[in-house]
Short mmCIF file of C-alpha atoms in Angstrom, two decimals:
data_model
loop_
_atom_site.label_atom_id
_atom_site.label_comp_id
_atom_site.label_asym_id
_atom_site.label_seq_id
_atom_site.Cartn_x
_atom_site.Cartn_y
_atom_site.Cartn_z
CA MET A 1 0.00 0.00 0.00
CA ASP A 2 1.39 3.41 -1.02
CA THR A 3 1.52 6.47 1.22
CA THR A 4 2.84 9.97 0.57
CA PRO A 5 3.87 12.88 2.85
CA LEU A 6 1.75 15.17 0.63
CA PHE A 7 -1.42 13.35 1.71
CA PRO A 8 -0.85 11.84 5.18
CA THR A 9 -4.44 10.57 5.47
CA LEU A 10 -4.34 8.76 2.11
CA ARG A 11 -3.63 5.07 1.53
CA ARG A 12 -3.40 3.93 -2.10
CA VAL A 13 -4.01 0.23 -2.68
CA ALA A 14 -1.26 -0.61 -5.16
CA HIS A 15 -1.98 -4.34 -5.60
CA PRO A 16 -1.47 -5.33 -9.26
CA LEU A 17 -4.99 -6.79 -9.57
CA VAL A 18 -6.51 -3.55 -8.28
CA GLN A 19 -4.47 -1.45 -10.70
CA HIS A 20 -5.37 -3.70 -13.63
CA LYS A 21 -9.08 -3.57 -12.85
CA VAL A 22 -9.05 0.22 -12.42
CA THR A 23 -7.53 0.58 -15.88
CA VAL A 24 -10.35 -1.46 -17.43
CA LEU A 25 -12.85 0.55 -15.34
CA ARG A 26 -11.61 3.82 -16.85
CA ASP A 27 -12.13 2.64 -20.44
CA LYS A 28 -15.23 4.32 -21.88
CA ARG A 29 -15.90 1.16 -23.91
CA THR A 30 -16.39 -0.96 -20.79
CA PRO A 31 -20.11 -1.90 -20.69
CA THR A 32 -22.35 -1.46 -17.65
CA LYS A 33 -22.32 -5.16 -16.71
CA ILE A 34 -18.52 -5.35 -16.66
CA PHE A 35 -18.26 -1.95 -14.94
CA LYS A 36 -20.48 -3.19 -12.09
CA GLU A 37 -18.46 -6.38 -11.72
CA LEU A 38 -15.19 -4.44 -11.61
CA VAL A 39 -16.44 -2.00 -8.96
CA ASP A 40 -17.59 -4.99 -6.90
CA GLU A 41 -14.24 -6.78 -7.23
CA ILE A 42 -12.10 -3.71 -6.55
CA ALA A 43 -14.14 -2.88 -3.44
CA MET A 44 -13.56 -6.38 -2.07
CA LEU A 45 -9.81 -6.21 -2.71
CA MET A 46 -9.60 -2.76 -1.11
CA ALA A 47 -11.58 -3.90 1.92
CA TYR A 48 -9.00 -6.64 2.49
CA GLU A 49 -6.39 -3.89 2.92
CA ALA A 50 -8.65 -1.55 4.89
CA THR A 51 -9.50 -4.23 7.47
CA ALA A 52 -5.87 -5.12 8.14
CA ASP A 53 -5.73 -3.37 11.53
CA LEU A 54 -9.15 -4.20 12.97
CA LEU A 55 -8.83 -5.15 16.64
CA LEU A 56 -8.94 -8.84 17.54
CA GLU A 57 -9.84 -10.67 20.75
CA PRO A 58 -9.14 -14.26 21.84
CA VAL A 59 -11.89 -16.89 21.57
CA THR A 60 -12.07 -20.59 22.39
CA VAL A 61 -13.41 -22.94 19.71
CA GLU A 62 -13.96 -26.68 19.40
CA THR A 63 -12.40 -28.24 16.33
CA PRO A 64 -13.46 -31.79 15.35
CA LEU A 65 -10.42 -33.00 17.30
CA GLU A 66 -9.82 -30.70 20.28
CA THR A 67 -10.32 -27.33 21.94
CA THR A 68 -8.12 -24.52 20.66
CA GLU A 69 -7.66 -20.79 20.99
CA GLY A 70 -8.39 -18.51 18.05
CA ARG A 71 -8.91 -14.80 17.42
CA GLN A 72 -11.95 -12.93 16.19
CA VAL A 73 -12.75 -9.31 15.39
CA SER A 74 -13.34 -7.45 18.63
CA GLY A 75 -16.41 -5.42 19.51
CA LYS A 76 -19.44 -4.64 17.37
CA LYS A 77 -19.61 -5.65 13.75
CA LEU A 78 -18.29 -3.51 10.92
CA THR A 79 -20.86 -1.22 9.32
CA LEU A 80 -20.78 -0.30 5.64
CA VAL A 81 -22.33 3.02 4.69
CA PRO A 82 -22.66 3.66 0.95
CA ILE A 83 -23.29 7.22 -0.14
CA LEU A 84 -26.29 6.86 -2.45
CA ARG A 85 -26.41 6.06 -5.20
CA ALA A 86 -22.99 5.17 -6.58
CA GLY A 87 -21.73 3.84 -3.23
CA LEU A 88 -24.21 0.95 -3.54
CA GLY A 89 -21.95 -0.59 -6.18
CA MET A 90 -19.25 -1.23 -3.56
CA VAL A 91 -21.39 -2.94 -0.92
CA GLU A 92 -21.80 -6.51 -2.18
CA GLY A 93 -18.10 -7.08 -2.79
CA ILE A 94 -17.23 -6.09 0.78
CA LEU A 95 -20.12 -8.13 2.19
CA ARG A 96 -18.69 -11.24 0.55
CA LEU A 97 -15.51 -10.59 2.53
CA VAL A 98 -17.29 -9.58 5.77
CA PRO A 99 -20.79 -11.15 5.55
CA ALA A 100 -21.71 -10.18 9.12
CA ALA A 101 -21.28 -6.45 8.44
CA ARG A 102 -24.31 -4.19 8.87
CA VAL A 103 -25.28 -1.77 6.11
CA GLY A 104 -26.45 1.81 6.65
CA HIS A 105 -27.21 4.43 4.00
CA ILE A 106 -26.51 8.12 3.47
CA GLY A 107 -28.38 9.96 0.73
CA LEU A 108 -26.52 12.90 -0.78
CA TYR A 109 -26.50 14.51 -4.18
CA ARG A 110 -24.27 17.23 -5.56
CA ASP A 111 -25.87 20.47 -6.68
CA HIS A 112 -24.55 20.96 -10.21
CA ASP A 113 -24.42 24.74 -9.81
CA THR A 114 -22.70 25.05 -6.42
CA LEU A 115 -21.02 21.58 -6.47
CA GLU A 116 -22.00 21.32 -2.78
CA PRO A 117 -23.77 18.28 -1.25
CA VAL A 118 -27.47 18.22 -0.39
CA ASP A 119 -28.67 15.70 2.27
CA TYR A 120 -31.87 13.73 1.78
CA TYR A 121 -31.49 10.44 3.73
CA PHE A 122 -29.56 9.05 6.73
CA LYS A 123 -29.90 5.65 8.43
CA VAL A 124 -27.24 3.79 10.46
CA PRO A 125 -27.31 1.45 13.49
CA GLY A 126 -28.14 3.17 16.76
CA ASP A 127 -24.98 2.02 18.58
CA ALA A 128 -22.68 3.96 16.27
CA ALA A 129 -20.13 4.75 18.98
CA GLU A 130 -19.31 1.05 19.32
CA ARG A 131 -18.80 0.33 15.61
CA ASP A 132 -16.20 0.67 12.87
CA PHE A 133 -17.61 2.39 9.79
CA PHE A 134 -16.55 2.10 6.17
CA LEU A 135 -17.99 5.03 4.21
CA LEU A 136 -18.24 4.05 0.54
CA ASP A 137 -18.27 6.18 -2.61
CA PRO A 138 -16.48 5.31 -5.88
CA MET A 139 -15.35 8.91 -6.40
CA LEU A 140 -13.73 11.42 -4.04
CA ALA A 141 -13.95 14.53 -6.21
CA THR A 142 -14.52 17.92 -4.58
CA GLY A 143 -14.77 16.25 -1.17
CA GLY A 144 -18.02 18.02 -0.30
CA SER A 145 -20.15 14.88 -0.07
CA ALA A 146 -17.46 13.02 1.87
CA VAL A 147 -17.06 15.84 4.41
CA SER A 148 -20.83 16.06 4.87
CA ALA A 149 -21.25 12.28 5.21
CA VAL A 150 -18.47 11.98 7.79
CA ALA A 151 -20.00 14.85 9.77
CA SER A 152 -23.38 13.07 9.74
CA LEU A 153 -21.79 9.86 11.03
CA LYS A 154 -19.97 11.74 13.78
CA ARG A 155 -23.21 13.43 14.86
CA ALA A 156 -24.68 9.94 15.19
CA GLY A 157 -21.83 9.00 17.54
CA ALA A 158 -19.34 7.33 15.18
CA THR A 159 -15.68 7.72 16.12
CA ARG A 160 -13.95 5.12 13.91
CA ILE A 161 -14.54 5.98 10.25
CA ARG A 162 -12.63 5.05 7.10
CA PHE A 163 -13.44 6.30 3.63
CA LEU A 164 -13.14 3.89 0.70
CA CYS A 165 -13.19 5.15 -2.88
CA LEU A 166 -11.93 3.91 -6.21
CA VAL A 167 -10.59 7.18 -7.63
CA ALA A 168 -9.65 10.32 -5.69
CA ALA A 169 -8.74 13.86 -6.72
CA PRO A 170 -6.10 15.78 -4.74
CA GLU A 171 -8.63 18.54 -4.03
CA GLY A 172 -11.04 16.10 -2.40
CA VAL A 173 -8.35 14.37 -0.36
CA ARG A 174 -7.16 17.72 1.00
CA ARG A 175 -10.66 18.96 1.79
CA LEU A 176 -11.58 15.78 3.67
CA ALA A 177 -8.27 15.80 5.56
CA ASP A 178 -8.72 19.46 6.56
CA ALA A 179 -12.25 18.83 7.86
CA HIS A 180 -11.69 15.35 9.35
CA PRO A 181 -7.98 14.60 9.84
CA ASP A 182 -8.86 11.44 11.79
CA VAL A 183 -10.44 9.75 8.74
CA ILE A 184 -8.11 7.56 6.67
CA VAL A 185 -8.90 7.43 2.94
CA TYR A 186 -8.31 4.25 0.94
CA CYS A 187 -8.25 4.64 -2.83
CA ALA A 188 -7.22 2.62 -5.85
CA ALA A 189 -5.99 5.67 -7.80
CA LEU A 190 -5.05 9.26 -7.00
CA ASP A 191 -5.81 11.22 -10.17
CA ARG A 192 -4.47 14.53 -11.45
CA GLU A 193 -7.13 17.19 -10.81
CA LEU A 194 -10.75 18.31 -11.15
CA ASN A 195 -12.15 20.01 -14.22
CA PRO A 196 -14.32 23.17 -13.87
CA GLN A 197 -17.44 20.99 -13.60
CA GLY A 198 -15.99 19.09 -10.63
CA TYR A 199 -15.24 15.85 -12.49
CA ILE A 200 -12.02 13.96 -11.80
CA LEU A 201 -9.37 13.93 -14.55
CA PRO A 202 -8.52 11.51 -16.06
CA GLY A 203 -11.19 9.82 -13.93
CA LEU A 204 -13.74 7.34 -15.19
CA GLY A 205 -16.75 9.57 -15.87
CA ASP A 206 -19.85 9.61 -13.67
CA ALA A 207 -19.64 6.41 -11.61
CA GLY A 208 -23.36 6.38 -10.83
CA ASP A 209 -24.37 6.72 -14.47
CA ARG A 210 -21.95 4.01 -15.55
CA LEU A 211 -23.05 1.65 -12.77
CA PHE A 212 -26.76 2.00 -13.43
CA GLY A 213 -26.76 2.59 -17.18
CA THR A 214 -28.10 6.14 -17.02
CA ARG A 215 -25.30 7.85 -18.91
#
């Protein structure tokens, strides 16, 4: 996993399979079905990295032959929180890796004039203070939606939050780090910049449109 002093809160998942799949994801010729499958697969591979330091506790189990000591994830279960709608594309892949995870939802959309987020839905487990949260959105562009979503989780009591995205822009990484320096960002690619419309360059287009065939 790559880190850089320029972005101390950023972790780039550099695994060759992740990098290969992101390249296919960027291609404008990649059809919706394949795009969905790639988002799903990349999310699962990234979650493997992002769960590497979850706390463990000892547990006693009975094998078919004897009693032994093992280790299991400590505390409440992991909670996945996709930012609607594009974040939904990342959920199933992570659930295959962590099937006991709970799933919340945050509804945000970006005003195309101001580029700022507008809230319309929020639902997470009530015991947020006891849980680890993975906030999911394929794109970290301006950072407005990410900052707003993290603030909503913190108001609900969450203290352990990680942000998982496929592609990030430097502007969004900086904005999220300035507002929430305790939130680590995991990405598959750190791209060059935003264009005047707030899209990531080179990017992969509108992730929601490509996931759901509405482009």
